[in-house]
Amino acid sequence: LLPAAGQGENEGDPVRLCEPWETEYTGEDATADHVLALWQFNAGAETEDASGNGHALTLQGGRWSPEGRFGACLESFPGWPVEDERHRALAPDDPALSPQGPFTLEMWICPKPDLDENYPDSFLLDKRYVDDNDYQVILGRADRQGSRVLRATLGFGADSSTYYADPAQFAPGV
């Protein structure tokens, strides 16, 4: 989103109001005060928090793949009920990762061929687990047309609310 011309640094320059999601975040887009954490899985620094806020990850059962959007990515595998094993990158719990106000989560996902019509819900991010605190993002099971619904559940302490995206196709390799 850009405001009208003439509101940028120089007369006629537009002001950028969002990060450039088409490229890997660098500089202020990666380290500004409003960035809580940024995991880019870059070679040699896969577990590091590129924001500089110290939220390093621990890999449990997943693996690093060179096939990411901007380089490497985290590759995970089916969990329960297919296989009851952990396969994740885990960030230590920290109040800074549970903002009290509005926040944005971004992630790039590229389904593997395993994500077929029989694949169950996929937990993409889970700070909530089973209580009414924190948040989680889940890619739902495919419907008869092969579409899936992305849902976000936000816990507010005494209860939770779930928000649903429109159904979309999540084709393997795309």
mmCIF file of C-alpha atoms in Angstrom:
data_model
loop_
_atom_site.group_PDB
_atom_site.id
_atom_site.type_symbol
_atom_site.label_atom_id
_atom_site.label_comp_id
_atom_site.label_asym_id
_atom_site.label_seq_id
_atom_site.Cartn_x
_atom_site.Cartn_y
_atom_site.Cartn_z
ATOM 1 C CA LEU A 1 0.000 0.000 0.000
ATOM 2 C CA LEU A 2 1.381 3.337 -0.963
ATOM 3 C CA PRO A 3 0.092 6.836 -0.155
ATOM 4 C CA ALA A 4 -0.306 9.498 -2.805
ATOM 5 C CA ALA A 5 2.790 10.835 -4.557
ATOM 6 C CA GLY A 6 4.584 13.654 -2.787
ATOM 7 C CA GLN A 7 4.611 12.076 0.667
ATOM 8 C CA GLY A 8 7.970 10.299 0.408
ATOM 9 C CA GLU A 9 11.484 11.461 1.250
ATOM 10 C CA ASN A 10 11.712 13.445 -1.986
ATOM 11 C CA GLU A 11 8.833 15.287 -3.581
ATOM 12 C CA GLY A 12 6.926 12.825 -5.761
ATOM 13 C CA ASP A 13 8.386 9.704 -4.122
ATOM 14 C CA PRO A 14 5.873 7.255 -2.673
ATOM 15 C CA VAL A 15 6.277 6.055 0.915
ATOM 16 C CA ARG A 16 6.545 2.290 1.343
ATOM 17 C CA LEU A 17 4.127 1.077 4.027
ATOM 18 C CA CYS A 18 4.996 -2.621 3.936
ATOM 19 C CA GLU A 19 7.990 -4.913 3.638
ATOM 20 C CA PRO A 20 8.945 -6.234 0.187
ATOM 21 C CA TRP A 21 7.638 -9.812 0.549
ATOM 22 C CA GLU A 22 8.826 -10.682 -2.953
ATOM 23 C CA THR A 23 12.446 -10.779 -1.744
ATOM 24 C CA GLU A 24 14.223 -12.006 1.353
ATOM 25 C CA TYR A 25 14.046 -9.481 4.200
ATOM 26 C CA THR A 26 17.317 -7.644 4.877
ATOM 27 C CA GLY A 27 18.412 -4.508 6.730
ATOM 28 C CA GLU A 28 15.649 -2.651 8.563
ATOM 29 C CA ASP A 29 13.027 -5.013 7.104
ATOM 30 C CA ALA A 30 14.695 -7.828 9.074
ATOM 31 C CA THR A 31 15.900 -6.035 12.209
ATOM 32 C CA ALA A 32 13.581 -3.089 12.930
ATOM 33 C CA ASP A 33 11.988 -2.810 16.363
ATOM 34 C CA HIS A 34 8.621 -4.087 15.086
ATOM 35 C CA VAL A 35 10.167 -7.432 13.954
ATOM 36 C CA LEU A 36 9.679 -9.947 16.789
ATOM 37 C CA ALA A 37 11.632 -12.786 15.166
ATOM 38 C CA LEU A 38 12.755 -13.814 11.687
ATOM 39 C CA TRP A 39 13.866 -17.298 10.776
ATOM 40 C CA GLN A 40 15.269 -17.462 7.246
ATOM 41 C CA PHE A 41 17.011 -20.871 7.542
ATOM 42 C CA ASN A 42 20.049 -19.549 5.667
ATOM 43 C CA ALA A 43 22.924 -22.002 5.122
ATOM 44 C CA GLY A 44 25.214 -22.054 8.137
ATOM 45 C CA ALA A 45 22.722 -20.071 10.236
ATOM 46 C CA GLU A 46 19.611 -22.235 9.869
ATOM 47 C CA THR A 47 18.551 -21.956 13.511
ATOM 48 C CA GLU A 48 19.436 -18.281 14.007
ATOM 49 C CA ASP A 49 16.930 -15.474 14.497
ATOM 50 C CA ALA A 50 17.875 -12.975 11.760
ATOM 51 C CA SER A 51 16.030 -10.187 13.613
ATOM 52 C CA GLY A 52 18.813 -10.077 16.194
ATOM 53 C CA ASN A 53 16.353 -10.744 19.024
ATOM 54 C CA GLY A 54 17.977 -14.038 20.017
ATOM 55 C CA HIS A 55 15.114 -16.477 19.393
ATOM 56 C CA ALA A 56 17.298 -19.333 18.125
ATOM 57 C CA LEU A 57 15.574 -22.552 17.092
ATOM 58 C CA THR A 58 16.209 -26.180 17.970
ATOM 59 C CA LEU A 59 15.571 -28.671 15.183
ATOM 60 C CA GLN A 60 13.569 -31.732 16.277
ATOM 61 C CA GLY A 61 12.922 -34.357 13.612
ATOM 62 C CA GLY A 62 12.638 -31.986 10.659
ATOM 63 C CA ARG A 63 15.501 -31.156 8.340
ATOM 64 C CA TRP A 64 16.879 -28.276 6.330
ATOM 65 C CA SER A 65 16.305 -28.325 2.593
ATOM 66 C CA PRO A 66 17.995 -26.102 -0.021
ATOM 67 C CA GLU A 67 14.653 -25.831 -1.873
ATOM 68 C CA GLY A 68 13.260 -22.753 -0.062
ATOM 69 C CA ARG A 69 11.756 -19.585 -1.492
ATOM 70 C CA PHE A 70 14.965 -17.567 -1.007
ATOM 71 C CA GLY A 71 17.424 -20.352 -0.221
ATOM 72 C CA ALA A 72 16.993 -22.998 2.456
ATOM 73 C CA CYS A 73 13.763 -23.989 4.201
ATOM 74 C CA LEU A 74 12.509 -26.244 6.965
ATOM 75 C CA GLU A 75 11.204 -29.567 5.683
ATOM 76 C CA SER A 76 8.827 -31.433 7.954
ATOM 77 C CA PHE A 77 6.934 -34.683 7.695
ATOM 78 C CA PRO A 78 3.541 -36.144 8.600
ATOM 79 C CA GLY A 79 2.949 -36.318 12.337
ATOM 80 C CA TRP A 80 0.172 -37.870 14.334
ATOM 81 C CA PRO A 81 -1.859 -39.889 13.354
ATOM 82 C CA VAL A 82 0.570 -41.010 10.602
ATOM 83 C CA GLU A 83 3.682 -41.043 12.804
ATOM 84 C CA ASP A 84 3.718 -39.889 16.416
ATOM 85 C CA GLU A 85 7.104 -38.146 16.296
ATOM 86 C CA ARG A 86 8.166 -34.543 16.563
ATOM 87 C CA HIS A 87 9.260 -32.848 13.358
ATOM 88 C CA ARG A 88 9.678 -29.175 13.969
ATOM 89 C CA ALA A 89 11.875 -26.207 14.599
ATOM 90 C CA LEU A 90 11.237 -25.133 18.184
ATOM 91 C CA ALA A 91 11.735 -21.634 19.548
ATOM 92 C CA PRO A 92 12.018 -21.374 23.335
ATOM 93 C CA ASP A 93 8.923 -19.822 24.897
ATOM 94 C CA ASP A 94 9.393 -16.100 25.365
ATOM 95 C CA PRO A 95 6.778 -13.426 26.162
ATOM 96 C CA ALA A 96 8.144 -11.371 23.249
ATOM 97 C CA LEU A 97 6.763 -14.033 20.855
ATOM 98 C CA SER A 98 3.236 -13.559 22.271
ATOM 99 C CA PRO A 99 2.349 -9.944 21.440
ATOM 100 C CA GLN A 100 -0.547 -8.391 23.341
ATOM 101 C CA GLY A 101 -1.853 -6.464 20.341
ATOM 102 C CA PRO A 102 -2.188 -6.950 16.579
ATOM 103 C CA PHE A 103 0.628 -8.762 14.805
ATOM 104 C CA THR A 104 1.402 -10.376 11.467
ATOM 105 C CA LEU A 105 2.706 -13.878 10.804
ATOM 106 C CA GLU A 106 4.263 -14.677 7.454
ATOM 107 C CA MET A 107 5.520 -17.959 6.078
ATOM 108 C CA TRP A 108 6.299 -19.503 2.746
ATOM 109 C CA ILE A 109 5.016 -23.049 2.284
ATOM 110 C CA CYS A 110 5.540 -25.475 -0.577
ATOM 111 C CA PRO A 111 3.604 -28.733 -0.171
ATOM 112 C CA LYS A 112 5.276 -32.048 -0.886
ATOM 113 C CA PRO A 113 3.509 -34.788 -2.893
ATOM 114 C CA ASP A 114 2.559 -36.383 0.470
ATOM 115 C CA LEU A 115 -0.023 -33.594 0.893
ATOM 116 C CA ASP A 116 -2.750 -35.540 -0.880
ATOM 117 C CA GLU A 117 -6.504 -35.887 -0.244
ATOM 118 C CA ASN A 118 -5.841 -38.284 2.661
ATOM 119 C CA TYR A 119 -3.384 -36.019 4.482
ATOM 120 C CA PRO A 120 -4.786 -34.753 7.806
ATOM 121 C CA ASP A 121 -4.561 -31.243 9.240
ATOM 122 C CA SER A 122 -1.077 -29.739 9.071
ATOM 123 C CA PHE A 123 0.028 -27.658 12.046
ATOM 124 C CA LEU A 124 2.196 -24.961 10.476
ATOM 125 C CA LEU A 125 2.780 -22.975 13.655
ATOM 126 C CA ASP A 126 1.622 -23.872 17.154
ATOM 127 C CA LYS A 127 2.152 -21.804 20.287
ATOM 128 C CA ARG A 128 -1.319 -22.648 21.615
ATOM 129 C CA TYR A 129 -1.435 -26.468 21.684
ATOM 130 C CA VAL A 130 -4.648 -27.264 23.600
ATOM 131 C CA ASP A 131 -5.169 -24.308 25.938
ATOM 132 C CA ASP A 132 -6.690 -20.863 25.432
ATOM 133 C CA ASN A 133 -3.451 -18.912 25.288
ATOM 134 C CA ASP A 134 -1.273 -17.914 22.353
ATOM 135 C CA TYR A 135 -1.899 -18.845 18.701
ATOM 136 C CA GLN A 136 -1.680 -21.512 16.037
ATOM 137 C CA VAL A 137 -1.960 -21.725 12.247
ATOM 138 C CA ILE A 138 -3.309 -24.926 10.702
ATOM 139 C CA LEU A 139 -3.764 -25.997 7.099
ATOM 140 C CA GLY A 140 -6.921 -28.111 7.093
ATOM 141 C CA ARG A 141 -7.679 -31.436 5.469
ATOM 142 C CA ALA A 142 -8.626 -31.318 1.759
ATOM 143 C CA ASP A 143 -12.305 -31.161 0.814
ATOM 144 C CA ARG A 144 -13.840 -33.121 -2.098
ATOM 145 C CA GLN A 145 -12.472 -30.600 -4.612
ATOM 146 C CA GLY A 146 -8.971 -30.798 -3.124
ATOM 147 C CA SER A 147 -9.126 -27.339 -1.545
ATOM 148 C CA ARG A 148 -7.847 -26.665 1.952
ATOM 149 C CA VAL A 149 -8.702 -23.956 4.447
ATOM 150 C CA LEU A 150 -6.023 -22.151 6.391
ATOM 151 C CA ARG A 151 -7.215 -21.314 9.890
ATOM 152 C CA ALA A 152 -5.714 -19.276 12.692
ATOM 153 C CA THR A 153 -6.771 -19.790 16.299
ATOM 154 C CA LEU A 154 -6.013 -17.029 18.775
ATOM 155 C CA GLY A 155 -6.195 -17.733 22.504
ATOM 156 C CA PHE A 156 -7.314 -14.942 24.805
ATOM 157 C CA GLY A 157 -6.750 -16.652 28.168
ATOM 158 C CA ALA A 158 -10.346 -17.606 29.013
ATOM 159 C CA ASP A 159 -11.360 -18.611 25.478
ATOM 160 C CA SER A 160 -10.169 -18.831 21.873
ATOM 161 C CA SER A 161 -11.430 -17.621 18.508
ATOM 162 C CA THR A 162 -10.736 -19.271 15.171
ATOM 163 C CA TYR A 163 -10.551 -17.381 11.875
ATOM 164 C CA TYR A 164 -10.817 -19.084 8.475
ATOM 165 C CA ALA A 165 -9.374 -18.135 5.092
ATOM 166 C CA ASP A 166 -11.209 -18.920 1.872
ATOM 167 C CA PRO A 167 -10.619 -22.438 0.520
ATOM 168 C CA ALA A 168 -7.567 -22.632 -1.726
ATOM 169 C CA GLN A 169 -5.559 -25.167 -3.665
ATOM 170 C CA PHE A 170 -2.195 -26.114 -2.159
ATOM 171 C CA ALA A 171 -0.647 -28.059 -5.001
ATOM 172 C CA PRO A 172 2.551 -30.033 -4.359
ATOM 173 C CA GLY A 173 5.642 -28.197 -5.562
ATOM 174 C CA VAL A 174 3.848 -24.851 -5.871
#
